[in-house]
């Protein structure tokens, strides 16, 4: 599953960078990132999550230090058709 491989690779990169950054931003609502968020917070990082609130994991949203609901910011993400 390529999505699993990408998610795992991103998690490994985040763990490797944890001592070099202050804030980690997870742009996904996948609850599989909850443990990564917990680990990064334990390492002293601020963890922000940006995802569509209507489909994001409730546990991940609660775990995050802040949550940006992309449902309320679609104008920033979707280009209008010409």
N, CA, C and O atoms as a DFTB+ gen file, in Angstrom:
328 C
 N C O
     1  1       0.852      -1.179       0.000
     2  2       0.000       0.000       0.000
     3  2       0.902       1.247       0.000
     4  3       1.612       1.497       0.974
     5  1       0.873       2.017      -1.075
     6  2       1.782       3.165      -1.200
     7  2       1.456       4.258      -0.199
     8  3       2.345       4.994       0.228
     9  1       0.178       4.371       0.182
    10  2      -0.185       5.389       1.176
    11  2       0.472       5.059       2.514
    12  3       0.954       5.955       3.207
    13  1       0.492       3.783       2.876
    14  2       1.139       3.366       4.128
    15  2       2.632       3.662       4.091
    16  3       3.208       4.121       5.078
    17  1       3.248       3.399       2.957
    18  2       4.679       3.656       2.825
    19  2       4.988       5.144       2.929
    20  3       5.951       5.542       3.585
    21  1       4.169       5.959       2.282
    22  2       4.387       7.413       2.344
    23  2       4.185       7.905       3.768
    24  3       5.011       8.662       4.280
    25  1       3.101       7.490       4.418
    26  2       2.839       7.902       5.800
    27  2       3.950       7.463       6.737
    28  3       4.368       8.221       7.613
    29  1       4.430       6.236       6.552
    30  2       5.526       5.743       7.381
    31  2       6.799       6.530       7.149
    32  3       7.526       6.835       8.094
    33  1       7.075       6.863       5.889
    34  2       8.260       7.665       5.571
    35  2       8.184       9.050       6.170
    36  3       9.181       9.573       6.668
    37  1       7.001       9.649       6.126
    38  2       6.826      10.980       6.720
    39  2       7.016      10.921       8.228
    40  3       7.621      11.818       8.814
    41  1       6.505       9.874       8.855
    42  2       6.661       9.722      10.299
    43  2       8.127       9.579      10.674
    44  3       8.585      10.180      11.647
    45  1       8.865       8.784       9.904
    46  2      10.297       8.607      10.175
    47  2      11.034       9.933      10.028
    48  3      11.880      10.271      10.855
    49  1      10.714      10.681       8.979
    50  2      11.338      12.000       8.797
    51  2      11.029      12.919       9.971
    52  3      11.910      13.635      10.446
    53  1       9.789      12.906      10.439
    54  2       9.401      13.767      11.562
    55  2      10.174      13.402      12.824
    56  3      10.623      14.283      13.558
    57  1      10.327      12.109      13.075
    58  2      11.076      11.665      14.256
    59  2      12.535      12.097      14.138
    60  3      13.128      12.556      15.114
    61  1      13.107      11.954      12.958
    62  2      14.506      12.351      12.754
    63  2      14.711      13.852      12.930
    64  3      15.764      14.283      13.400
    65  1      13.726      14.639      12.561
    66  2      13.846      16.096      12.631
    67  2      13.396      16.677      13.972
    68  3      13.566      17.874      14.206
    69  1      12.836      15.869      14.840
    70  2      12.211      16.362      16.071
    71  2      13.127      17.243      16.918
    72  3      12.654      18.181      17.558
    73  1      14.411      16.960      16.931
    74  2      15.316      17.764      17.755
    75  2      15.805      19.025      17.034
    76  3      16.594      19.791      17.587
    77  1      15.336      19.237      15.804
    78  2      15.774      20.393      15.021
    79  2      14.659      21.405      14.745
    80  3      14.915      22.479      14.201
    81  1      13.434      21.066      15.116
    82  2      12.296      21.937      14.839
    83  2      11.494      22.188      16.107
    84  3      11.622      21.455      17.088
    85  1      10.667      23.226      16.082
    86  2       9.825      23.563      17.234
    87  2       8.369      23.192      17.022
    88  3       7.640      22.911      17.974
    89  1       7.949      23.194      15.745
    90  2       6.546      22.958      15.412
    91  2       6.478      21.941      14.279
    92  3       7.224      22.036      13.305
    93  1       5.588      20.974      14.410
    94  2       5.316      20.020      13.339
    95  2       3.880      20.242      12.881
    96  3       2.966      20.336      13.700
    97  1       3.692      20.323      11.583
    98  2       2.356      20.500      11.023
    99  2       2.021      19.253      10.231
   100  3       2.686      18.920       9.250
   101  1       0.982      18.574      10.672
   102  2       0.505      17.373       9.992
   103  2      -0.688      17.788       9.145
   104  3      -1.707      18.239       9.668
   105  1      -0.554      17.634       7.844
   106  2      -1.653      17.994       6.946
   107  2      -2.321      16.690       6.516
   108  3      -2.125      16.188       5.409
   109  1      -3.100      16.182       7.425
   110  2      -3.824      14.933       7.219
   111  2      -4.790      14.774       8.387
   112  3      -4.514      15.220       9.501
   113  1      -5.896      14.148       8.126
   114  2      -6.840      13.858       9.197
   115  2      -6.818      12.398       9.597
   116  3      -7.672      11.948      10.360
   117  1      -5.850      11.655       9.089
   118  2      -5.753      10.223       9.336
   119  2      -5.367       9.960      10.791
   120  3      -4.332      10.427      11.266
   121  1      -6.193       9.224      11.471
   122  2      -5.951       8.907      12.872
   123  2      -4.680       8.129      13.115
   124  3      -4.201       8.061      14.247
   125  1      -4.116       7.532      12.057
   126  2      -2.851       6.808      12.206
   127  2      -1.710       7.742      12.604
   128  3      -0.668       7.277      13.067
   129  1      -1.891       9.046      12.432
   130  2      -0.852      10.006      12.810
   131  2      -0.963      10.436      14.282
   132  3      -0.158      11.245      14.744
   133  1      -1.934       9.915      15.012
   134  2      -2.122      10.301      16.415
   135  2      -0.906       9.940      17.266
   136  3      -0.447      10.749      18.072
   137  1      -0.388       8.735      17.087
   138  2       0.785       8.329      17.874
   139  2       1.997       9.183      17.534
   140  3       2.797       9.499      18.415
   141  1       2.141       9.558      16.276
   142  2       3.238      10.455      15.889
   143  2       3.072      11.791      16.597
   144  3       4.044      12.336      17.121
   145  1       1.866      12.323      16.620
   146  2       1.613      13.594      17.301
   147  2       1.963      13.482      18.786
   148  3       2.591      14.378      19.350
   149  1       1.558      12.389      19.410
   150  2       1.876      12.172      20.827
   151  2       3.386      12.138      21.045
   152  3       3.894      12.773      21.968
   153  1       4.094      11.408      20.210
   154  2       5.541      11.298      20.342
   155  2       6.202      12.667      20.192
   156  3       7.050      13.045      21.001
   157  1       5.814      13.398      19.167
   158  2       6.428      14.709      18.928
   159  2       6.145      15.666      20.089
   160  3       7.022      16.436      20.481
   161  1       4.942      15.623      20.635
   162  2       4.629      16.455      21.798
   163  2       5.476      16.046      22.999
   164  3       5.953      16.900      23.748
   165  1       5.659      14.753      23.180
   166  2       6.508      14.266      24.272
   167  2       7.939      14.781      24.112
   168  3       8.635      15.006      25.102
   169  1       8.371      14.963      22.878
   170  2       9.701      15.494      22.591
   171  2       9.748      17.013      22.689
   172  3      10.796      17.612      22.450
   173  1       8.631      17.644      23.037
   174  2       8.595      19.081      23.269
   175  2       8.119      19.921      22.098
   176  3       8.161      21.150      22.166
   177  1       7.670      19.291      21.037
   178  2       7.204      20.034      19.873
   179  2       5.737      20.441      20.019
   180  3       4.958      19.783      20.709
   181  1       5.391      21.516      19.368
   182  2       4.001      21.898      19.188
   183  2       3.536      21.180      17.924
   184  3       4.219      21.207      16.901
   185  1       2.380      20.544      18.001
   186  2       1.856      19.808      16.851
   187  2       0.554      20.454      16.399
   188  3      -0.415      20.542      17.153
   189  1       0.558      20.902      15.154
   190  2      -0.637      21.466      14.541
   191  2      -1.124      20.491      13.478
   192  3      -0.325      19.863      12.784
   193  1      -2.427      20.373      13.360
   194  2      -3.023      19.499      12.351
   195  2      -3.941      20.343      11.484
   196  3      -4.730      21.142      11.987
   197  1      -3.830      20.155      10.175
   198  2      -4.727      20.800       9.219
   199  2      -5.375      19.691       8.401
   200  3      -4.683      18.874       7.794
   201  1      -6.703      19.667       8.386
   202  2      -7.434      18.634       7.654
   203  2      -8.881      19.080       7.521
   204  3      -9.314      20.044       8.153
   205  1      -9.617      18.362       6.689
   206  2     -11.050      18.617       6.589
   207  2     -11.711      18.067       7.838
   208  3     -11.717      16.857       8.062
   209  1     -12.265      18.951       8.647
   210  2     -12.840      18.564       9.926
   211  2     -13.950      17.550       9.815
   212  3     -14.147      16.738      10.718
   213  1     -14.678      17.589       8.712
   214  2     -15.805      16.678       8.536
   215  2     -15.362      15.222       8.398
   216  3     -16.158      14.309       8.619
   217  1     -14.103      15.000       8.035
   218  2     -13.636      13.620       7.867
   219  2     -12.390      13.295       8.691
   220  3     -11.899      12.167       8.641
   221  1     -11.881      14.251       9.435
   222  2     -10.665      14.026      10.228
   223  2     -10.972      13.199      11.473
   224  3     -12.073      13.253      12.021
   225  1      -9.994      12.450      11.893
   226  2     -10.106      11.648      13.106
   227  2     -10.327      12.553      14.322
   228  3      -9.572      13.498      14.548
   229  1     -11.358      12.254      15.091
   230  2     -11.644      13.036      16.294
   231  2     -10.497      12.936      17.296
   232  3     -10.177      13.911      17.975
   233  1      -9.883      11.770      17.388
   234  2      -8.780      11.572      18.336
   235  2      -7.575      12.418      17.923
   236  3      -6.924      13.029      18.771
   237  1      -7.279      12.454      16.621
   238  2      -6.159      13.273      16.147
   239  2      -6.431      14.756      16.401
   240  3      -5.533      15.490      16.813
   241  1      -7.664      15.196      16.156
   242  2      -8.010      16.606      16.394
   243  2      -7.844      16.971      17.870
   244  3      -7.364      18.057      18.194
   245  1      -8.238      16.069      18.753
   246  2      -8.094      16.320      20.194
   247  2      -6.631      16.321      20.621
   248  3      -6.239      17.095      21.494
   249  1      -5.828      15.466      20.016
   250  2      -4.418      15.351      20.377
   251  2      -3.618      16.580      19.965
   252  3      -2.680      16.979      20.655
   253  1      -3.989      17.175      18.844
   254  2      -3.234      18.308      18.304
   255  2      -3.269      19.498      19.254
   256  3      -4.252      19.722      19.960
   257  1      -2.174      20.258      19.257
   258  2      -2.163      21.506      20.022
   259  2      -3.084      22.537      19.380
   260  3      -3.683      23.362      20.069
   261  1      -3.190      22.481      18.060
   262  2      -4.171      23.312      17.359
   263  2      -4.632      22.565      16.115
   264  3      -3.894      21.765      15.540
   265  1      -5.855      22.841      15.718
   266  2      -6.452      22.181      14.560
   267  2      -7.021      23.238      13.628
   268  3      -7.788      24.102      14.053
   269  1      -6.643      23.167      12.353
   270  2      -7.169      24.068      11.330
   271  2      -8.128      23.251      10.472
   272  3      -7.727      22.298       9.805
   273  1      -9.392      23.636      10.501
   274  2     -10.420      22.935       9.744
   275  2     -10.440      23.469       8.315
   276  3     -10.888      24.590       8.070
   277  1      -9.959      22.670       7.385
   278  2      -9.891      23.097       5.996
   279  2     -11.272      23.229       5.355
   280  3     -11.400      23.835       4.291
   281  1     -12.305      22.668       5.987
   282  2     -13.671      22.875       5.494
   283  2     -14.013      24.364       5.498
   284  3     -14.818      24.823       4.688
   285  1     -13.400      25.112       6.409
   286  2     -13.679      26.541       6.544
   287  2     -12.701      27.409       5.750
   288  3     -12.792      28.636       5.794
   289  1     -11.781      26.794       5.036
   290  2     -10.772      27.548       4.287
   291  2     -10.603      27.014       2.864
   292  3      -9.499      27.035       2.321
   293  1     -11.680      26.540       2.266
   294  2     -11.605      25.957       0.928
   295  2     -11.145      26.964      -0.116
   296  3     -10.525      26.589      -1.111
   297  1     -11.445      28.234       0.105
   298  2     -11.044      29.257      -0.866
   299  2      -9.527      29.370      -0.982
   300  3      -9.016      29.863      -1.987
   301  1      -8.819      28.924       0.022
   302  2      -7.361      28.950      -0.025
   303  2      -6.788      27.736      -0.748
   304  3      -5.629      27.745      -1.163
   305  1      -7.595      26.700      -0.897
   306  2      -7.092      25.449      -1.423
   307  2      -7.598      25.098      -2.823
   308  3      -6.929      24.383      -3.569
   309  1      -8.756      25.593      -3.166
   310  2      -9.366      25.224      -4.442
   311  2      -9.373      26.424      -5.364
   312  3      -9.953      27.464      -5.049
   313  1      -8.720      26.272      -6.512
   314  2      -8.666      27.334      -7.500
   315  2     -10.004      27.463      -8.214
   316  3     -10.558      26.462      -8.668
   317  1     -10.523      28.657      -8.321
   318  2     -11.766      28.801      -9.080
   319  2     -11.514      28.529     -10.572
   320  3     -10.441      28.828     -11.096
   321  1     -12.508      27.965     -11.234
   322  2     -12.380      27.729     -12.676
   323  2     -12.514      29.031     -13.419
   324  3     -13.256      29.928     -13.017
   325  1     -11.789      29.120     -14.503
   326  2     -11.851      30.344     -15.316
   327  2     -12.970      30.300     -16.307
   328  3     -13.160      31.250     -17.066
